[in-house]
Tab-separated table of C-alpha atoms and ligand atoms in Angstrom:
chain	number	residue	atom	x	y	z
A	208	MET	CA	0.000	0.000	0.000
A	209	LYS	CA	1.361	3.439	-0.983
A	210	THR	CA	1.263	6.475	1.311
A	211	ILE	CA	-0.137	9.741	-0.046
A	212	VAL	CA	0.357	12.941	1.935
A	213	ILE	CA	-2.216	15.552	1.034
A	214	VAL	CA	-2.259	19.133	2.212
A	215	GLY	CA	-5.915	20.234	2.034
A	216	GLY	CA	-7.794	16.937	1.916
A	217	SER	CA	-10.623	18.120	4.175
A	218	LYS	CA	-12.630	19.946	1.504
A	219	GLY	CA	-13.118	20.460	-2.200
A	220	ILE	CA	-10.843	18.770	-4.711
A	221	GLY	CA	-8.566	17.449	-1.963
A	222	LYS	CA	-11.495	15.780	-0.242
A	223	ALA	CA	-12.447	14.087	-3.531
A	224	ILE	CA	-8.839	12.882	-3.946
A	225	VAL	CA	-8.890	11.419	-0.424
A	226	GLY	CA	-12.250	9.773	-1.158
A	227	ASN	CA	-10.886	8.182	-4.328
A	228	MET	CA	-7.707	6.861	-2.757
A	229	VAL	CA	-8.387	6.017	0.856
A	230	ASP	CA	-9.711	2.504	0.302
A	231	SER	CA	-6.549	1.395	-1.465
A	232	GLN	CA	-3.812	3.722	-0.140
A	233	LYS	CA	-2.680	5.101	3.170
A	234	VAL	CA	-3.655	8.796	3.200
A	235	ILE	CA	-2.176	11.393	5.564
A	236	ASN	CA	-4.136	14.653	5.511
A	237	LEU	CA	-2.860	18.034	6.724
A	238	SER	CA	-5.440	20.820	7.005
A	239	ARG	CA	-6.870	23.282	9.510
A	240	SER	CA	-10.068	21.297	9.966
A	241	ALA	CA	-10.539	17.529	10.020
A	242	PRO	CA	-12.120	15.607	7.130
A	243	GLU	CA	-15.814	14.880	7.717
A	244	TYR	CA	-15.270	11.147	7.971
A	245	THR	CA	-12.808	8.713	9.496
A	246	HIS	CA	-11.289	5.683	7.794
A	247	ALA	CA	-8.766	3.082	8.926
A	248	ASN	CA	-6.346	4.254	6.193
A	249	LEU	CA	-6.764	7.999	6.928
A	250	THR	CA	-4.609	9.964	9.381
A	251	HIS	CA	-5.317	13.650	9.980
A	252	TYR	CA	-3.037	16.363	11.363
A	253	ASN	CA	-4.488	19.738	12.267
A	254	VAL	CA	-2.086	22.065	10.490
A	255	ASP	CA	-2.130	25.594	9.120
A	256	ILE	CA	0.401	25.257	6.347
A	257	LEU	CA	1.452	28.901	6.619
A	258	SER	CA	2.018	29.169	10.354
A	259	ASP	CA	2.501	25.696	11.871
A	260	ASP	CA	5.460	23.351	11.982
A	261	LEU	CA	4.674	20.362	9.781
A	262	PRO	CA	4.521	16.894	11.352
A	263	GLU	CA	7.372	14.441	10.939
A	264	ILE	CA	6.343	11.756	8.441
A	265	THR	CA	8.844	8.991	7.875
A	266	ALA	CA	7.609	7.411	4.634
A	267	MET	CA	5.541	8.659	1.705
A	268	ASP	CA	5.146	7.979	-2.004
A	269	ALA	CA	3.342	11.111	-3.094
A	270	LEU	CA	2.679	14.669	-1.960
A	271	VAL	CA	-0.374	16.670	-3.061
A	272	TYR	CA	-0.770	20.365	-2.264
A	273	CYS	CA	-4.343	21.720	-2.596
A	274	PRO	CA	-4.691	25.051	-0.726
A	275	GLY	CA	-5.370	27.977	-3.019
A	276	SER	CA	-7.400	31.126	-3.396
A	277	ILE	CA	-9.879	32.919	-5.639
A	278	ASN	CA	-9.525	36.623	-4.936
A	279	LEU	CA	-11.010	38.420	-7.925
A	280	LYS	CA	-10.836	42.242	-7.937
A	281	PRO	CA	-10.008	45.007	-10.376
A	282	PHE	CA	-6.254	45.581	-10.391
A	283	ALA	CA	-6.641	49.017	-8.781
A	284	ARG	CA	-8.418	47.435	-5.825
A	285	LEU	CA	-5.918	44.628	-5.314
A	286	SER	CA	-3.630	45.660	-2.465
A	287	LEU	CA	-0.019	44.576	-2.178
A	288	GLU	CA	-1.196	42.517	0.761
A	289	ASP	CA	-3.677	40.701	-1.550
A	290	PHE	CA	-0.782	39.796	-3.851
A	291	ARG	CA	1.336	38.652	-0.891
A	292	GLU	CA	-1.474	36.539	0.570
A	293	ASP	CA	-2.194	34.819	-2.733
A	294	TYR	CA	1.504	34.125	-3.231
A	295	GLU	CA	1.837	32.791	0.329
A	296	ILE	CA	-0.990	30.243	0.163
A	297	ASN	CA	-0.432	29.144	-3.444
A	298	VAL	CA	3.370	29.171	-3.728
A	299	ILE	CA	5.078	29.489	-0.332
A	300	GLY	CA	2.807	26.895	1.288
A	301	ALA	CA	3.640	24.434	-1.492
A	302	VAL	CA	7.354	25.216	-1.204
A	303	LYS	CA	7.206	24.706	2.571
A	304	ALA	CA	5.532	21.296	2.204
A	305	MET	CA	7.894	20.159	-0.562
A	306	GLN	CA	11.037	21.281	1.294
A	307	LYS	CA	9.872	19.575	4.486
A	308	TYR	CA	9.180	16.226	2.837
A	309	LEU	CA	11.618	16.091	-0.074
A	310	ASP	CA	14.156	13.843	1.639
A	311	VAL	CA	11.441	11.399	2.683
A	312	LEU	CA	9.909	11.409	-0.804
A	313	LYS	CA	13.309	10.711	-2.370
A	314	LYS	CA	13.473	7.402	-0.528
A	315	ALA	CA	10.245	6.144	-2.147
A	316	ASP	CA	9.963	3.963	-5.217
A	317	ARG	CA	8.904	6.306	-8.103
A	318	PRO	CA	7.569	9.181	-5.984
A	319	SER	CA	5.575	12.113	-7.305
A	320	ILE	CA	4.240	15.548	-6.400
A	321	LEU	CA	1.018	17.191	-7.568
A	322	LEU	CA	0.261	20.931	-7.346
A	323	PHE	CA	-2.720	23.010	-8.501
A	324	SER	CA	-2.701	25.920	-10.907
A	325	THR	CA	-5.715	27.494	-12.668
A	326	VAL	CA	-6.890	28.185	-16.206
A	327	ALA	CA	-6.316	31.889	-15.379
A	328	SER	CA	-2.538	31.428	-15.760
A	329	LYS	CA	-2.950	30.762	-19.492
A	330	LEU	CA	-6.184	32.634	-20.246
A	331	GLY	CA	-6.121	36.369	-19.648
A	332	MET	CA	-9.234	37.314	-17.688
A	333	PRO	CA	-10.080	40.621	-16.027
A	334	TYR	CA	-9.804	40.750	-12.206
A	335	HIS	CA	-7.490	37.722	-12.035
A	336	ALA	CA	-4.149	39.562	-11.757
A	337	SER	CA	-3.237	38.353	-8.284
A	338	ILE	CA	-4.261	34.704	-8.670
A	339	ALA	CA	-2.794	34.536	-12.185
A	340	ALA	CA	0.527	35.855	-10.858
A	341	ALA	CA	0.555	33.392	-7.952
A	342	LYS	CA	-0.443	30.362	-10.027
A	343	SER	CA	2.115	31.252	-12.688
A	344	GLY	CA	4.556	30.887	-9.807
A	345	VAL	CA	3.180	27.394	-9.181
A	346	GLU	CA	3.638	26.544	-12.864
A	347	GLY	CA	7.214	27.839	-12.686
A	348	LEU	CA	7.868	25.551	-9.743
A	349	VAL	CA	6.543	22.563	-11.691
A	350	LYS	CA	8.824	23.289	-14.646
A	351	SER	CA	11.943	24.042	-12.637
A	352	LEU	CA	11.563	21.297	-10.046
A	353	GLY	CA	10.545	18.808	-12.728
A	354	ALA	CA	14.033	19.228	-14.137
A	355	GLU	CA	15.824	19.480	-10.809
A	356	LEU	CA	14.204	16.405	-9.256
A	357	ALA	CA	14.448	14.175	-12.349
A	358	PRO	CA	14.835	11.277	-12.655
A	359	ASN	CA	13.829	10.529	-9.091
A	360	ILE	CA	10.665	12.532	-8.385
A	361	ARG	CA	7.947	13.491	-10.881
A	362	ILE	CA	6.055	16.742	-10.384
A	363	ASN	CA	2.968	17.950	-12.274
A	364	ALA	CA	0.076	20.350	-11.846
A	365	ILE	CA	-3.583	20.364	-12.758
A	366	ALA	CA	-4.965	23.718	-13.920
A	367	PRO	CA	-8.728	23.456	-13.418
A	368	THR	CA	-11.426	25.784	-14.616
A	369	VAL	CA	-14.283	26.590	-12.228
A	370	THR	CA	-14.835	23.596	-9.964
A	371	ASP	CA	-17.855	23.117	-7.727
A	372	THR	CA	-16.212	23.531	-4.315
A	373	GLN	CA	-16.514	25.884	-1.366
A	374	LEU	CA	-13.682	27.970	-2.814
A	375	ALA	CA	-15.732	28.704	-5.938
A	376	SER	CA	-19.078	29.078	-4.156
A	377	LYS	CA	-19.250	32.852	-4.796
A	378	LEU	CA	-19.054	32.170	-8.546
A	379	LEU	CA	-21.848	29.576	-8.383
A	380	ARG	CA	-24.288	31.368	-6.047
A	381	ASN	CA	-27.474	30.913	-8.080
A	382	ASP	CA	-28.901	29.202	-11.155
A	383	LYS	CA	-28.233	32.203	-13.405
A	384	MET	CA	-24.541	32.297	-12.462
A	385	ILE	CA	-24.282	28.542	-12.937
A	386	GLU	CA	-25.843	28.792	-16.409
A	387	ASN	CA	-23.526	31.712	-17.310
A	388	ILE	CA	-20.452	29.758	-16.246
A	389	LYS	CA	-21.561	26.740	-18.295
A	390	GLU	CA	-22.321	28.942	-21.293
A	391	ARG	CA	-18.827	30.540	-21.234
A	392	HIS	CA	-17.194	27.123	-21.676
A	393	PRO	CA	-17.067	25.697	-25.218
A	394	LEU	CA	-17.939	22.245	-23.815
A	395	LYS	CA	-20.844	23.834	-21.874
A	396	ASN	CA	-20.004	22.636	-18.400
A	397	PHE	CA	-17.657	23.186	-15.472
A	398	LEU	CA	-15.865	20.758	-13.199
A	399	ASN	CA	-16.954	18.732	-10.239
A	400	PRO	CA	-14.233	17.780	-7.729
A	401	LYS	CA	-14.546	14.091	-8.517
A	402	GLU	CA	-13.412	14.481	-12.131
A	403	VAL	CA	-10.378	16.498	-10.990
A	404	ALA	CA	-9.638	13.768	-8.441
A	405	GLU	CA	-9.626	11.157	-11.236
A	406	MET	CA	-6.932	13.117	-13.074
A	407	ALA	CA	-4.991	13.554	-9.828
A	408	GLU	CA	-5.092	9.827	-9.184
A	409	PHE	CA	-3.808	9.128	-12.692
A	410	LEU	CA	-0.943	11.633	-12.426
A	411	LEU	CA	0.168	10.177	-9.094
A	412	SER	CA	0.031	6.615	-10.395
A	413	GLU	CA	2.654	4.611	-12.217
A	414	LYS	CA	0.518	4.895	-15.348
A	415	ALA	CA	1.888	8.453	-15.552
A	416	SER	CA	5.548	7.383	-15.219
A	417	SER	CA	6.458	9.227	-18.425
A	418	ILE	CA	4.922	12.531	-17.321
A	419	SER	CA	6.729	15.228	-15.332
A	420	GLY	CA	6.960	19.009	-15.491
A	421	GLN	CA	3.518	19.258	-17.122
A	422	ILE	CA	0.532	21.463	-16.472
A	423	PHE	CA	-2.785	19.801	-17.324
A	424	GLU	CA	-5.605	22.144	-18.278
A	425	MET	CA	-8.974	20.711	-17.245
A	426	ASP	CA	-10.830	23.491	-18.946
A	427	TYR	CA	-14.054	22.358	-20.657
A	428	GLY	CA	-12.471	24.069	-23.644
A	429	ILE	CA	-12.222	27.576	-22.211
A	430	VAL	CA	-8.457	27.895	-22.693
A	431	THR	CA	-8.231	25.652	-25.725
A	432	PHE	CA	-11.071	26.662	-28.047
A	433	LYS	CA	-12.456	29.881	-29.504
A	434	ILE	CA	-15.789	28.850	-30.991
B	833	NAP	N1	-12.514	25.558	-7.173
B	833	NAP	C1	-12.171	26.158	-8.295
B	833	NAP	O1	-13.004	26.676	-9.054
B	833	NAP	C2	-10.721	26.198	-8.717
B	833	NAP	C3	-10.409	26.741	-9.974
B	833	NAP	C4	-9.083	26.811	-10.355
B	833	NAP	C5	-8.088	26.354	-9.521
B	833	NAP	N2	-8.421	25.822	-8.313
B	833	NAP	C6	-7.331	25.378	-7.443
B	833	NAP	O2	-7.527	24.040	-7.049
B	833	NAP	C7	-7.021	23.856	-5.718
B	833	NAP	C8	-8.083	23.226	-4.839
B	833	NAP	O3	-9.199	24.094	-4.823
B	833	NAP	P1	-10.550	23.773	-4.021
B	833	NAP	O4	-11.631	24.475	-4.757
B	833	NAP	O5	-10.662	22.331	-3.724
B	833	NAP	O6	-10.267	24.585	-2.667
B	833	NAP	P2	-11.031	24.493	-1.259
B	833	NAP	O7	-12.411	23.953	-1.427
B	833	NAP	O8	-10.844	25.842	-0.628
B	833	NAP	O9	-10.165	23.431	-0.434
B	833	NAP	C9	-8.868	23.779	-0.044
B	833	NAP	C10	-8.298	22.775	0.932
B	833	NAP	O10	-7.065	23.314	1.439
B	833	NAP	C11	-7.129	23.420	2.860
B	833	NAP	N3	-6.449	24.632	3.286
B	833	NAP	C12	-6.714	25.900	2.922
B	833	NAP	N4	-5.883	26.755	3.542
B	833	NAP	C13	-5.075	25.990	4.316
B	833	NAP	C14	-4.013	26.294	5.212
B	833	NAP	N5	-3.633	27.571	5.476
B	833	NAP	N6	-3.390	25.275	5.848
B	833	NAP	C15	-3.796	24.000	5.633
B	833	NAP	N7	-4.783	23.654	4.799
B	833	NAP	C16	-5.421	24.645	4.156
B	833	NAP	C17	-8.619	23.450	3.197
B	833	NAP	O11	-8.882	22.856	4.450
B	833	NAP	P3	-9.109	23.664	5.814
B	833	NAP	O12	-10.003	24.817	5.498
B	833	NAP	O13	-9.686	22.620	6.694
B	833	NAP	O14	-7.746	24.097	6.245
B	833	NAP	C18	-9.191	22.525	2.134
B	833	NAP	O15	-9.085	21.180	2.532
B	833	NAP	C19	-6.577	25.240	-5.238
B	833	NAP	O16	-5.184	25.366	-5.368
B	833	NAP	C20	-7.283	26.196	-6.172
B	833	NAP	O17	-6.570	27.402	-6.351
B	833	NAP	C21	-9.706	25.729	-7.892
């Protein structure tokens, strides 16, 4: 049985990843609140990634970092503090987790890391300056560390479009907003956490042995097509 360490497995996409993997893998979750359910294969540590010391974990095969932000404002209203906060939770938190566990990961057989970007890194959209800047930092990490950690550790990112989680709840407040979001996507839908979790599971598995340093758009066409 492999051991997956996930930062942010209590909610959203992370929760779906835990749900997909916990029957067959050992899952260690780090988040500020506990997952809603318990399972013999699930261990939880109450951790704020930005302020707490991370627990010692002696063996792991994969590391997943889920915390992120959606802080959409006109550029003039984005404070420097907004930019710093987005960078902290999206980039520095991931760096902290990776630096803490890199030596342990290196000891595993074919280990891998998975981070999260967003479609807004590739697709220019108004009001996304801060999150686009932070997630471009995540994508830079994936490229640079992909090279630096090869051939031992693979690292990839998923760049989702709108996904039905608590983080995106302001964008999906009512039926009209939901219809608008669907309509903006060439494939006329947006993501549910489960379908992102399926991609995560694939990228962490040995089926993805040939893949490192890649950013996977899960975009219902919004980055890829102009129809
Ligand atoms: N949802 C979308 O539409 C969307 C779109 C594009 C990209 N993404 C990206 O996809 C990733 C996952 O998004 P999501 O929608 O699943 O987010 P989410 O629903 O907010 O879940 C985030 C997870 O991270 C944990 N977390 C947040 N801050 C933390 C901290 N300081 N320390 C420890 N754990 C922390 C949360 O748990 P606790 O609150 O218990 O700590 C939760 O388990 C993010 O990187 C996001 O930027 C999401």
